[in-house]
Amino acid sequence: MGGLIQTFFITWVLFCSINISFSRFGAQAASINPNYKEALAKSLLFFQGQRSGRLPPSQQITWRSHSGLSDGRLANVDLSGGYYDAGDNVKFNLPMAFTTTMLSWSTLEYGKRLGPQLPNARAAIRWATDYLLKCATATPGKIYVGVGDPNADHRCWERPEDMDTVRSVYSVSPSNPGSDVAGEMAAALAAASLVFRSSDRQYAGLLLRTARKVLQFALQYRGAYSDRLGSSVCPFYCSYSGYKDELLWGAAWLFRATNEVQYYNIIKSLGADDQPDLFSWDNKYSGAHVLLSRRALVNNDKNFQQYKQEAENFMCKILPNSPYSTTQYTQGGLMYKLPQDNLQYVTSISFLLTTYAKYMKSTKTPYTFNCGSQVVNANSLISVDYILGVNPIRMSYMVGYGPNFPRRIHHRGSSLPSKTSHPQAIGCSGGFEPFYSSSNPNPNILTGAIVGGPNQNDGFPDDRSDYSHSEPATYINAAIVGPLAYFAGALRS
C-alpha cells in the first residue's frame, strides 16, 4: 500500500480524500473498500458499448450489435467505425479525438500499471484511430469531422442498430477550415503512435505520418470548425475556446512523438497562452502545459520552464486552500466546475494532477512549488473514491460498479431492449413510449460508463431525462483510466 501515498496532494480535492470520507460519513464510508482493478477493467469495457461499425467476435458488451455500416456513403467514402460520443448516435470527431488522446496519454504514462488491461487499452485506442485515419485520408484535401445529423438524431430515441435518421457527413477543407478539430485529430494520432511504437511499428508509423499532415493542414488553413459547420456541431461541440489551444496541443504531441525542433518552433510561434482553470474536450491549454512541463521536470530542459510555471499556476487555481483558487467544492468534497457533465472536469483535471505528480517525483531532488504561502509536494494521500461510492449518498457514478449505481442513464442503447430480446426495429419516435418515459431501470447495463455526476448538493436523481447528470460520455471515461491504473498498479506492486 506504500505506493498509494507517494503521489500528489491536490488530487485529494477532486474525489474526496479517505480521511474526509471517514470523518464526514463515518463507519458507512469506512465500509466501502474500492476495488481499483475492477473499476479500471470496467472503465475500459465501457468503450465497447460505444462502438460504431461492425463489431468483432471478441465483443463483450453483447447487447450491442453492428451499426452505422453505411456511414460515409453520402460522400462516397467508408466512414464506418469509431465511437458514438455519449448517449446519442452521432459521431463527433472533436470529442472522439480528445478521447483518443487521453486514452493514449493514460497508456503512455501508466502502461506498466495497466497490467492485464494494457491490451484492452490498446484496443480501445485502435478502434478510434482506425476511424480517424479514414477521416484524414479518404479524400485528398479534405478531413471528415463527423457523421450523423445531430439535430435529427436528437429528435429520436432509437438504438444505433436501428438508425433511420440521415447520416450526414461533415468535413473541413482549405476553403472551410477547422484548425481545432484537425489539431485535436493530429494530437490523437501522434499520441497513439507512441502507444503502438513498441507493439506495431508499421501502424505507429502510419499514425505519425498522418498526424504530421493533419497538423500541417490545421496550421495552414486556420479557422474554427464551428464557424463553418454551425448548427451541425453547435451547441453540441462548439469550439468555444477557439482553435489556438488545439494547435498548441497538436504541436506538443508531435514534439513528444518526434523530438523535432520544427514542432518546438510551432509551439513558440503561437505566443502567449490563456491560463484557464479547467481542462476538457474543448479547452486544451492546461493539458498542453502539463505535457510540455514534462520536459522541464523529467528532462531538466530550461527551455520549458514557462510551461512548468503555467502548469503550477493552473494547479494553484484548483487547490481549495490556495489564495489563487477559483474552484468550488460540494459539501461532500467533490470539485464542482459546471452544472452539466461536471465529472468530465473532475476526471480530466484529476489526470493532469496525478500526472504532474509523476513528473515531480522523477526529479533527482524532492521538488515542491508554492501557491502563495502553501507548499505543494508529492507525498500526500489521495483517493479516487468519490466516483466509486465514497460519498454522502454512497452512489457509485460508474455504471455496473458496486451495489448502488445509476440505473436510468440517458443512453439510447442502454435504455431500449436489445435486438436479441426485441428483434423488431424501433423507429425514430418508437423509443419514447414506453421506454424513455418509463421509471424502470434500463434493460441493458452499460458497464463502466461514468455519468455526468451529482449536483452541487451531492444529490443524484437517477432520472433518464436529466441528461446533464445521467448521460455518460467517452471523454469522461478516457480521463479516469490513468488515475485508476495508478491505484490498481500500486496495489499490484
Short mmCIF file of C-alpha atoms in Angstrom, two decimals:
data_model
loop_
_atom_site.label_atom_id
_atom_site.label_comp_id
_atom_site.label_asym_id
_atom_site.label_seq_id
_atom_site.Cartn_x
_atom_site.Cartn_y
_atom_site.Cartn_z
CA MET A 1 0.00 0.00 0.00
CA GLY A 2 3.03 2.29 0.23
CA GLY A 3 2.56 3.34 -3.39
CA LEU A 4 -0.78 4.91 -2.56
CA ILE A 5 0.81 7.65 -0.53
CA GLN A 6 3.55 8.57 -2.95
CA THR A 7 1.57 10.97 -5.08
CA PHE A 8 0.13 14.40 -5.37
CA PHE A 9 -1.66 16.26 -2.61
CA ILE A 10 -4.05 18.27 -4.68
CA THR A 11 -5.73 15.33 -6.38
CA TRP A 12 -7.36 14.76 -2.99
CA VAL A 13 -9.77 17.59 -3.58
CA LEU A 14 -11.15 16.06 -6.74
CA PHE A 15 -12.59 12.84 -5.43
CA CYS A 16 -12.84 13.42 -1.67
CA SER A 17 -9.99 12.05 0.43
CA ILE A 18 -10.29 8.93 2.51
CA ASN A 19 -9.60 10.96 5.63
CA ILE A 20 -12.50 13.32 4.94
CA SER A 21 -14.70 10.40 3.98
CA PHE A 22 -14.17 8.76 7.34
CA SER A 23 -14.93 11.88 9.35
CA ARG A 24 -17.86 13.09 7.28
CA PHE A 25 -19.59 9.82 6.51
CA GLY A 26 -18.46 7.73 9.46
CA ALA A 27 -18.48 3.95 9.55
CA GLN A 28 -20.62 3.70 6.41
CA ALA A 29 -17.87 5.22 4.27
CA ALA A 30 -15.21 3.19 6.03
CA SER A 31 -17.01 0.02 4.99
CA ILE A 32 -16.59 0.89 1.30
CA ASN A 33 -13.33 -0.51 0.03
CA PRO A 34 -12.95 0.37 -3.67
CA ASN A 35 -11.62 -2.28 -5.99
CA TYR A 36 -9.44 -0.27 -8.37
CA LYS A 37 -8.60 -3.23 -10.59
CA GLU A 38 -12.29 -3.89 -11.18
CA ALA A 39 -13.00 -0.20 -11.80
CA LEU A 40 -10.12 0.03 -14.26
CA ALA A 41 -11.29 -3.02 -16.22
CA LYS A 42 -14.85 -1.68 -16.38
CA SER A 43 -13.75 1.83 -17.35
CA LEU A 44 -12.19 0.33 -20.49
CA LEU A 45 -15.00 -2.14 -21.16
CA PHE A 46 -17.35 0.84 -21.46
CA PHE A 47 -15.82 1.78 -24.80
CA GLN A 48 -17.13 -1.42 -26.35
CA GLY A 49 -20.64 -0.18 -25.63
CA GLN A 50 -19.94 2.99 -27.63
CA ARG A 51 -18.60 1.27 -30.72
CA SER A 52 -19.97 2.09 -34.12
CA GLY A 53 -19.39 -0.14 -37.12
CA ARG A 54 -19.02 -3.89 -37.48
CA LEU A 55 -18.37 -5.42 -34.07
CA PRO A 56 -15.67 -8.08 -33.68
CA PRO A 57 -16.23 -11.62 -32.33
CA SER A 58 -14.43 -10.54 -29.15
CA GLN A 59 -17.16 -8.00 -28.32
CA GLN A 60 -18.02 -8.40 -24.62
CA ILE A 61 -20.96 -6.00 -24.34
CA THR A 62 -23.21 -8.36 -26.24
CA TRP A 63 -26.45 -6.36 -26.19
CA ARG A 64 -24.82 -4.14 -28.81
CA SER A 65 -24.54 -5.24 -32.45
CA HIS A 66 -23.41 -3.82 -35.80
CA SER A 67 -24.45 -0.26 -36.60
CA GLY A 68 -23.59 2.61 -38.91
CA LEU A 69 -22.18 0.27 -41.54
CA SER A 70 -23.05 2.68 -44.36
CA ASP A 71 -21.60 5.75 -42.66
CA GLY A 72 -19.84 7.91 -45.23
CA ARG A 73 -21.92 6.66 -48.15
CA LEU A 74 -23.37 10.13 -48.77
CA ALA A 75 -19.80 11.29 -49.50
CA ASN A 76 -18.85 8.06 -51.34
CA VAL A 77 -16.32 7.11 -48.67
CA ASP A 78 -16.16 4.49 -45.92
CA LEU A 79 -16.52 6.19 -42.54
CA SER A 80 -17.76 3.19 -40.59
CA GLY A 81 -16.29 2.64 -37.15
CA GLY A 82 -15.32 4.99 -34.37
CA TYR A 83 -17.36 5.83 -31.30
CA TYR A 84 -20.69 7.43 -30.51
CA ASP A 85 -19.71 10.25 -28.18
CA ALA A 86 -22.33 9.83 -25.45
CA GLY A 87 -25.94 8.66 -25.22
CA ASP A 88 -26.82 9.53 -28.81
CA ASN A 89 -25.95 8.01 -32.18
CA VAL A 90 -23.76 10.75 -33.65
CA LYS A 91 -20.01 10.65 -34.28
CA PHE A 92 -18.33 13.96 -33.48
CA ASN A 93 -14.59 13.94 -34.17
CA LEU A 94 -13.62 16.74 -31.77
CA PRO A 95 -14.61 14.85 -28.59
CA MET A 96 -13.72 11.48 -30.16
CA ALA A 97 -10.19 12.61 -30.94
CA PHE A 98 -9.80 14.10 -27.45
CA THR A 99 -10.97 10.79 -26.02
CA THR A 100 -8.32 9.05 -28.10
CA THR A 101 -5.59 11.44 -26.98
CA MET A 102 -6.47 10.92 -23.32
CA LEU A 103 -6.61 7.13 -23.66
CA SER A 104 -3.21 7.25 -25.34
CA TRP A 105 -1.73 9.56 -22.72
CA SER A 106 -3.06 7.28 -19.97
CA THR A 107 -1.45 4.28 -21.64
CA LEU A 108 1.87 6.09 -22.11
CA GLU A 109 2.10 7.30 -18.53
CA TYR A 110 0.61 4.29 -16.75
CA GLY A 111 1.16 1.41 -19.17
CA LYS A 112 3.06 -0.72 -16.67
CA ARG A 113 0.35 -0.20 -14.09
CA LEU A 114 -2.38 -1.17 -16.53
CA GLY A 115 -1.18 -4.76 -16.15
CA PRO A 116 -3.56 -7.19 -17.89
CA GLN A 117 -5.68 -4.25 -19.08
CA LEU A 118 -2.97 -2.97 -21.44
CA PRO A 119 -4.30 -4.93 -24.46
CA ASN A 120 -7.80 -3.60 -23.76
CA ALA A 121 -6.49 -0.03 -23.62
CA ARG A 122 -4.73 -0.50 -26.94
CA ALA A 123 -7.88 -1.99 -28.45
CA ALA A 124 -9.94 0.98 -27.26
CA ILE A 125 -7.44 3.38 -28.82
CA ARG A 126 -7.20 1.48 -32.09
CA TRP A 127 -10.98 1.39 -32.55
CA ALA A 128 -10.81 5.18 -32.67
CA THR A 129 -7.58 5.62 -34.61
CA ASP A 130 -8.67 3.25 -37.39
CA TYR A 131 -11.65 5.55 -37.89
CA LEU A 132 -9.66 8.78 -37.57
CA LEU A 133 -7.23 7.52 -40.19
CA LYS A 134 -10.15 7.03 -42.59
CA CYS A 135 -11.37 10.55 -41.86
CA ALA A 136 -7.94 12.03 -42.51
CA THR A 137 -7.02 10.12 -45.67
CA ALA A 138 -10.21 9.16 -47.55
CA THR A 139 -10.28 12.29 -49.73
CA PRO A 140 -7.22 14.41 -50.56
CA GLY A 141 -7.55 17.99 -49.33
CA LYS A 142 -10.45 17.17 -47.03
CA ILE A 143 -10.77 15.93 -43.45
CA TYR A 144 -14.04 14.36 -42.35
CA VAL A 145 -15.05 15.51 -38.89
CA GLY A 146 -18.42 13.94 -38.15
CA VAL A 147 -21.20 11.62 -39.22
CA GLY A 148 -24.89 11.97 -38.41
CA ASP A 149 -27.18 14.99 -38.29
CA PRO A 150 -27.26 15.79 -34.55
CA ASN A 151 -30.48 17.77 -34.74
CA ALA A 152 -32.35 14.95 -36.47
CA ASP A 153 -30.75 12.37 -34.18
CA HIS A 154 -31.69 14.24 -31.01
CA ARG A 155 -35.34 14.24 -32.04
CA CYS A 156 -35.27 10.44 -31.96
CA TRP A 157 -34.89 7.79 -29.29
CA GLU A 158 -33.73 4.69 -31.14
CA ARG A 159 -31.00 2.09 -30.97
CA PRO A 160 -27.89 2.70 -33.07
CA GLU A 161 -28.67 -0.62 -34.76
CA ASP A 162 -31.99 0.87 -36.00
CA MET A 163 -30.85 4.32 -37.07
CA ASP A 164 -33.07 5.75 -39.79
CA THR A 165 -32.04 9.38 -39.46
CA VAL A 166 -29.90 10.97 -42.15
CA ARG A 167 -26.22 10.11 -41.74
CA SER A 168 -24.93 13.44 -42.98
CA VAL A 169 -21.18 13.68 -43.49
CA TYR A 170 -19.31 16.77 -42.31
CA SER A 171 -15.83 17.85 -43.36
CA VAL A 172 -13.31 20.67 -43.28
CA SER A 173 -11.18 21.81 -46.18
CA PRO A 174 -8.91 24.72 -47.22
CA SER A 175 -11.98 26.83 -48.01
CA ASN A 176 -13.84 25.68 -44.88
CA PRO A 177 -11.08 25.27 -42.27
CA GLY A 178 -11.25 23.54 -38.93
CA SER A 179 -7.97 24.07 -37.11
CA ASP A 180 -9.49 22.97 -33.80
CA VAL A 181 -10.80 19.58 -34.87
CA ALA A 182 -7.78 18.96 -37.12
CA GLY A 183 -5.37 19.96 -34.35
CA GLU A 184 -7.06 17.53 -31.95
CA MET A 185 -7.02 14.75 -34.53
CA ALA A 186 -3.31 15.36 -35.04
CA ALA A 187 -2.77 15.14 -31.28
CA ALA A 188 -4.71 11.87 -31.10
CA LEU A 189 -2.81 10.27 -33.97
CA ALA A 190 0.58 11.41 -32.65
CA ALA A 191 -0.13 10.25 -29.09
CA ALA A 192 -1.43 6.90 -30.35
CA SER A 193 1.68 6.46 -32.49
CA LEU A 194 3.71 6.40 -29.27
CA VAL A 195 1.40 3.75 -27.79
CA PHE A 196 1.90 1.40 -30.75
CA ARG A 197 5.58 2.12 -31.34
CA SER A 198 6.70 -0.94 -29.39
CA SER A 199 3.95 -3.36 -30.45
CA ASP A 200 3.18 -2.45 -34.09
CA ARG A 201 5.82 -0.18 -35.63
CA GLN A 202 4.19 -0.16 -39.05
CA TYR A 203 0.88 1.05 -37.65
CA ALA A 204 2.66 3.57 -35.43
CA GLY A 205 4.46 4.92 -38.49
CA LEU A 206 1.19 5.35 -40.36
CA LEU A 207 -0.32 7.20 -37.40
CA LEU A 208 2.63 9.54 -37.12
CA ARG A 209 2.82 10.32 -40.84
CA THR A 210 -0.88 11.11 -40.87
CA ALA A 211 -0.59 13.23 -37.72
CA ARG A 212 2.07 15.36 -39.42
CA LYS A 213 -0.16 16.01 -42.43
CA VAL A 214 -3.23 16.77 -40.36
CA LEU A 215 -1.39 19.27 -38.16
CA GLN A 216 0.07 20.94 -41.23
CA PHE A 217 -3.48 21.27 -42.57
CA ALA A 218 -4.63 22.80 -39.27
CA LEU A 219 -1.78 25.31 -39.32
CA GLN A 220 -2.00 26.24 -42.98
CA TYR A 221 -5.78 26.73 -43.16
CA ARG A 222 -6.77 28.45 -39.96
CA GLY A 223 -10.28 28.80 -38.63
CA ALA A 224 -12.74 27.31 -36.16
CA TYR A 225 -14.80 24.42 -37.49
CA SER A 226 -17.95 25.54 -35.71
CA ASP A 227 -17.83 28.85 -37.59
CA ARG A 228 -18.35 26.88 -40.79
CA LEU A 229 -20.49 23.96 -39.68
CA GLY A 230 -22.83 25.96 -37.44
CA SER A 231 -25.82 24.03 -36.13
CA SER A 232 -24.31 20.75 -37.26
CA VAL A 233 -21.90 20.94 -34.33
CA CYS A 234 -23.32 23.73 -32.15
CA PRO A 235 -24.38 23.83 -29.39
CA PHE A 236 -23.24 20.21 -29.04
CA TYR A 237 -19.49 20.57 -29.53
CA CYS A 238 -18.83 24.18 -30.45
CA SER A 239 -15.22 25.26 -30.29
CA TYR A 240 -15.82 27.77 -27.52
CA SER A 241 -12.13 28.18 -26.69
CA GLY A 242 -11.11 28.85 -30.28
CA TYR A 243 -8.50 26.81 -32.10
CA LYS A 244 -5.16 28.05 -30.78
CA ASP A 245 -5.26 25.57 -27.88
CA GLU A 246 -5.67 22.65 -30.31
CA LEU A 247 -2.75 23.91 -32.42
CA LEU A 248 -0.62 24.05 -29.27
CA TRP A 249 -1.88 20.62 -28.15
CA GLY A 250 -1.27 19.04 -31.55
CA ALA A 251 2.22 20.54 -31.85
CA ALA A 252 3.05 19.47 -28.29
CA TRP A 253 2.12 15.87 -29.05
CA LEU A 254 4.04 15.84 -32.31
CA PHE A 255 7.03 17.28 -30.48
CA ARG A 256 6.80 14.48 -27.92
CA ALA A 257 6.44 11.88 -30.66
CA THR A 258 9.32 13.17 -32.81
CA ASN A 259 11.51 15.47 -30.68
CA GLU A 260 11.87 17.61 -33.79
CA VAL A 261 12.69 21.28 -33.42
CA GLN A 262 10.11 22.28 -36.03
CA TYR A 263 7.33 21.43 -33.60
CA TYR A 264 9.05 23.29 -30.78
CA ASN A 265 9.21 26.31 -33.08
CA ILE A 266 5.49 26.00 -33.82
CA ILE A 267 4.76 25.91 -30.10
CA LYS A 268 6.80 29.06 -29.52
CA SER A 269 5.32 30.83 -32.53
CA LEU A 270 1.82 30.55 -31.09
CA GLY A 271 2.72 33.14 -28.45
CA ALA A 272 1.25 33.75 -25.01
CA ASP A 273 -1.32 31.23 -23.80
CA ASP A 274 -4.60 31.51 -21.99
CA GLN A 275 -4.46 30.04 -18.48
CA PRO A 276 -7.90 28.58 -17.70
CA ASP A 277 -8.92 26.72 -14.56
CA LEU A 278 -10.31 23.67 -16.37
CA PHE A 279 -9.35 21.06 -18.96
CA SER A 280 -11.79 19.46 -21.36
CA TRP A 281 -12.54 18.27 -24.90
CA ASP A 282 -12.85 21.95 -25.80
CA ASN A 283 -10.07 23.66 -23.86
CA LYS A 284 -6.62 22.02 -24.04
CA TYR A 285 -4.35 24.75 -22.67
CA SER A 286 -3.83 23.18 -19.24
CA GLY A 287 -3.23 19.77 -20.75
CA ALA A 288 -0.64 21.17 -23.14
CA HIS A 289 1.09 22.98 -20.27
CA VAL A 290 1.35 19.80 -18.21
CA LEU A 291 2.51 17.78 -21.21
CA LEU A 292 5.20 20.33 -22.04
CA SER A 293 6.21 20.71 -18.38
CA ARG A 294 7.48 17.14 -18.59
CA ARG A 295 10.49 18.45 -20.48
CA ALA A 296 11.33 20.81 -17.64
CA LEU A 297 10.85 18.32 -14.80
CA VAL A 298 11.84 14.99 -16.34
CA ASN A 299 14.48 16.21 -18.80
CA ASN A 300 15.57 19.33 -16.91
CA ASP A 301 15.20 21.35 -20.11
CA LYS A 302 15.29 25.05 -19.20
CA ASN A 303 13.50 25.97 -22.44
CA PHE A 304 10.28 24.59 -20.94
CA GLN A 305 10.26 26.40 -17.60
CA GLN A 306 7.44 28.60 -18.89
CA TYR A 307 5.12 25.62 -19.23
CA LYS A 308 6.05 24.24 -15.83
CA GLN A 309 5.09 27.59 -14.33
CA GLU A 310 1.82 27.66 -16.26
CA ALA A 311 1.03 24.10 -15.11
CA GLU A 312 1.62 25.11 -11.49
CA ASN A 313 -0.47 28.26 -11.91
CA PHE A 314 -3.28 26.01 -13.07
CA MET A 315 -2.95 23.77 -10.02
CA CYS A 316 -3.00 26.75 -7.69
CA LYS A 317 -6.43 27.54 -9.17
CA ILE A 318 -7.63 24.07 -8.16
CA LEU A 319 -6.35 23.81 -4.56
CA PRO A 320 -9.11 24.75 -2.11
CA ASN A 321 -6.72 26.39 0.35
CA SER A 322 -4.72 28.22 -2.27
CA PRO A 323 -5.05 32.01 -2.25
CA TYR A 324 -5.43 31.73 -6.03
CA SER A 325 -8.16 29.08 -6.02
CA THR A 326 -11.07 29.64 -8.41
CA THR A 327 -12.64 26.24 -7.80
CA GLN A 328 -15.76 25.34 -5.84
CA TYR A 329 -16.39 22.10 -3.97
CA THR A 330 -19.50 20.34 -2.79
CA GLN A 331 -20.09 19.60 0.88
CA GLY A 332 -19.05 16.03 0.13
CA GLY A 333 -15.68 17.21 -1.18
CA LEU A 334 -16.21 16.93 -4.96
CA MET A 335 -14.77 19.58 -7.25
CA TYR A 336 -17.65 21.37 -8.92
CA LYS A 337 -16.93 23.27 -12.11
CA LEU A 338 -20.13 23.39 -14.16
CA PRO A 339 -23.65 22.02 -13.72
CA GLN A 340 -23.64 19.95 -16.91
CA ASP A 341 -21.47 16.83 -17.02
CA ASN A 342 -19.35 18.02 -14.12
CA LEU A 343 -17.49 14.72 -13.78
CA GLN A 344 -15.82 15.32 -17.14
CA TYR A 345 -13.84 18.13 -15.48
CA VAL A 346 -13.22 16.06 -12.38
CA THR A 347 -11.72 13.15 -14.29
CA SER A 348 -9.71 15.24 -16.76
CA ILE A 349 -8.24 17.55 -14.12
CA SER A 350 -7.53 14.58 -11.89
CA PHE A 351 -5.48 13.10 -14.70
CA LEU A 352 -3.41 16.28 -15.02
CA LEU A 353 -2.73 16.48 -11.30
CA THR A 354 -1.80 12.83 -10.95
CA THR A 355 0.46 13.02 -13.98
CA TYR A 356 2.16 16.21 -12.83
CA ALA A 357 2.85 14.46 -9.52
CA LYS A 358 4.51 11.68 -11.50
CA TYR A 359 6.76 14.23 -13.21
CA MET A 360 7.54 15.87 -9.86
CA LYS A 361 8.67 12.55 -8.42
CA SER A 362 11.06 12.00 -11.33
CA THR A 363 13.37 14.82 -10.21
CA LYS A 364 16.67 13.95 -8.56
CA THR A 365 15.93 16.09 -5.52
CA PRO A 366 12.50 16.47 -3.86
CA TYR A 367 10.51 19.03 -5.81
CA THR A 368 7.88 21.37 -4.39
CA PHE A 369 6.18 24.54 -5.53
CA ASN A 370 4.21 27.27 -3.79
CA CYS A 371 0.69 28.59 -4.10
CA GLY A 372 1.22 31.73 -2.09
CA SER A 373 2.30 30.52 1.34
CA GLN A 374 1.07 26.99 0.67
CA VAL A 375 3.75 24.46 -0.20
CA VAL A 376 2.65 21.69 -2.55
CA ASN A 377 4.62 18.44 -2.66
CA ALA A 378 4.24 14.92 -3.99
CA ASN A 379 3.87 12.98 -0.75
CA SER A 380 0.24 13.16 0.35
CA LEU A 381 -2.66 10.74 0.38
CA ILE A 382 -5.15 10.92 -2.47
CA SER A 383 -8.23 8.99 -3.47
CA VAL A 384 -10.43 8.38 -6.49
CA ASP A 385 -13.08 7.07 -4.17
CA TYR A 386 -15.85 9.68 -4.52
CA ILE A 387 -16.78 8.45 -8.00
CA LEU A 388 -16.61 4.85 -6.79
CA GLY A 389 -19.12 5.30 -3.99
CA VAL A 390 -17.38 7.01 -1.07
CA ASN A 391 -19.71 10.00 -0.99
CA PRO A 392 -22.70 11.22 1.03
CA ILE A 393 -25.27 9.06 -0.80
CA ARG A 394 -22.94 6.07 -1.34
CA MET A 395 -23.64 6.18 -5.07
CA SER A 396 -21.08 4.81 -7.49
CA TYR A 397 -21.13 7.01 -10.57
CA MET A 398 -19.64 4.18 -12.61
CA VAL A 399 -22.42 2.01 -14.04
CA GLY A 400 -22.13 -1.63 -13.04
CA TYR A 401 -19.62 -0.95 -10.27
CA GLY A 402 -20.72 -1.51 -6.68
CA PRO A 403 -24.22 -2.25 -5.38
CA ASN A 404 -25.63 1.25 -5.91
CA PHE A 405 -25.08 2.85 -9.32
CA PRO A 406 -27.17 4.80 -11.88
CA ARG A 407 -29.87 2.58 -13.34
CA ARG A 408 -31.65 5.03 -15.65
CA ILE A 409 -28.86 6.57 -17.62
CA HIS A 410 -29.55 8.84 -20.59
CA HIS A 411 -28.38 6.43 -23.28
CA ARG A 412 -30.39 5.09 -26.16
CA GLY A 413 -28.85 1.64 -26.49
CA SER A 414 -28.88 1.02 -22.76
CA SER A 415 -32.46 2.19 -22.25
CA LEU A 416 -34.01 0.25 -25.15
CA PRO A 417 -34.37 -3.53 -25.39
CA SER A 418 -31.57 -5.24 -27.31
CA LYS A 419 -32.01 -6.72 -30.78
CA THR A 420 -31.88 -10.16 -29.21
CA SER A 421 -34.85 -9.54 -26.93
CA HIS A 422 -36.71 -7.23 -29.34
CA PRO A 423 -35.69 -8.07 -32.93
CA GLN A 424 -38.26 -5.73 -34.49
CA ALA A 425 -36.92 -2.31 -35.43
CA ILE A 426 -37.70 0.60 -33.11
CA GLY A 427 -38.27 3.72 -35.21
CA CYS A 428 -37.29 7.29 -34.52
CA SER A 429 -40.14 8.08 -32.15
CA GLY A 430 -40.84 4.48 -31.13
CA GLY A 431 -38.42 4.54 -28.23
CA PHE A 432 -40.01 7.37 -26.29
CA GLU A 433 -43.03 5.32 -25.23
CA PRO A 434 -42.81 3.20 -23.23
CA PHE A 435 -39.04 3.09 -22.85
CA TYR A 436 -37.68 6.63 -22.47
CA SER A 437 -40.56 7.76 -20.26
CA SER A 438 -40.51 4.63 -18.11
CA SER A 439 -39.38 4.81 -14.49
CA ASN A 440 -37.99 1.28 -14.79
CA PRO A 441 -34.23 0.69 -14.79
CA ASN A 442 -32.57 0.45 -18.20
CA PRO A 443 -32.74 -3.12 -19.54
CA ASN A 444 -29.07 -3.12 -20.61
CA ILE A 445 -26.20 -2.25 -18.28
CA LEU A 446 -23.54 -0.09 -19.96
CA THR A 447 -20.80 -1.47 -17.75
CA GLY A 448 -18.10 1.02 -16.79
CA ALA A 449 -19.87 4.15 -18.01
CA ILE A 450 -19.30 7.22 -15.83
CA VAL A 451 -22.24 9.59 -15.95
CA GLY A 452 -22.31 13.37 -15.67
CA GLY A 453 -22.44 13.06 -11.91
CA PRO A 454 -24.10 14.57 -8.86
CA ASN A 455 -25.44 18.08 -8.49
CA GLN A 456 -23.82 20.79 -6.36
CA ASN A 457 -25.56 19.37 -3.27
CA ASP A 458 -24.09 15.87 -3.78
CA GLY A 459 -27.51 14.63 -4.88
CA PHE A 460 -28.30 12.43 -7.85
CA PRO A 461 -31.91 11.91 -9.03
CA ASP A 462 -31.10 8.97 -11.39
CA ASP A 463 -33.50 10.34 -13.98
CA ARG A 464 -33.15 9.30 -17.61
CA SER A 465 -34.42 12.66 -18.84
CA ASP A 466 -31.85 14.58 -16.78
CA TYR A 467 -29.06 14.30 -19.34
CA SER A 468 -26.82 16.85 -17.64
CA HIS A 469 -26.32 14.42 -14.75
CA SER A 470 -27.26 11.00 -16.13
CA GLU A 471 -25.57 10.90 -19.55
CA PRO A 472 -22.22 9.10 -19.93
CA ALA A 473 -19.58 10.23 -22.41
CA THR A 474 -16.38 8.77 -23.83
CA TYR A 475 -14.27 11.73 -22.70
CA ILE A 476 -15.39 11.32 -19.08
CA ASN A 477 -14.14 7.73 -19.04
CA ALA A 478 -10.98 8.30 -21.06
CA ALA A 479 -9.54 10.66 -18.45
CA ILE A 480 -10.09 8.39 -15.45
CA VAL A 481 -8.21 5.43 -16.95
CA GLY A 482 -4.83 6.88 -15.91
CA PRO A 483 -5.68 7.57 -12.24
CA LEU A 484 -7.39 4.19 -11.90
CA ALA A 485 -4.35 2.49 -13.43
CA TYR A 486 -2.17 4.30 -10.91
CA PHE A 487 -4.12 2.90 -7.98
CA ALA A 488 -4.61 -0.57 -9.48
CA GLY A 489 -0.89 -0.77 -10.26
CA ALA A 490 0.05 0.41 -6.79
CA LEU A 491 -1.96 -2.42 -5.29
CA ARG A 492 -0.22 -4.94 -7.58
CA SER A 493 3.26 -3.66 -6.72
#
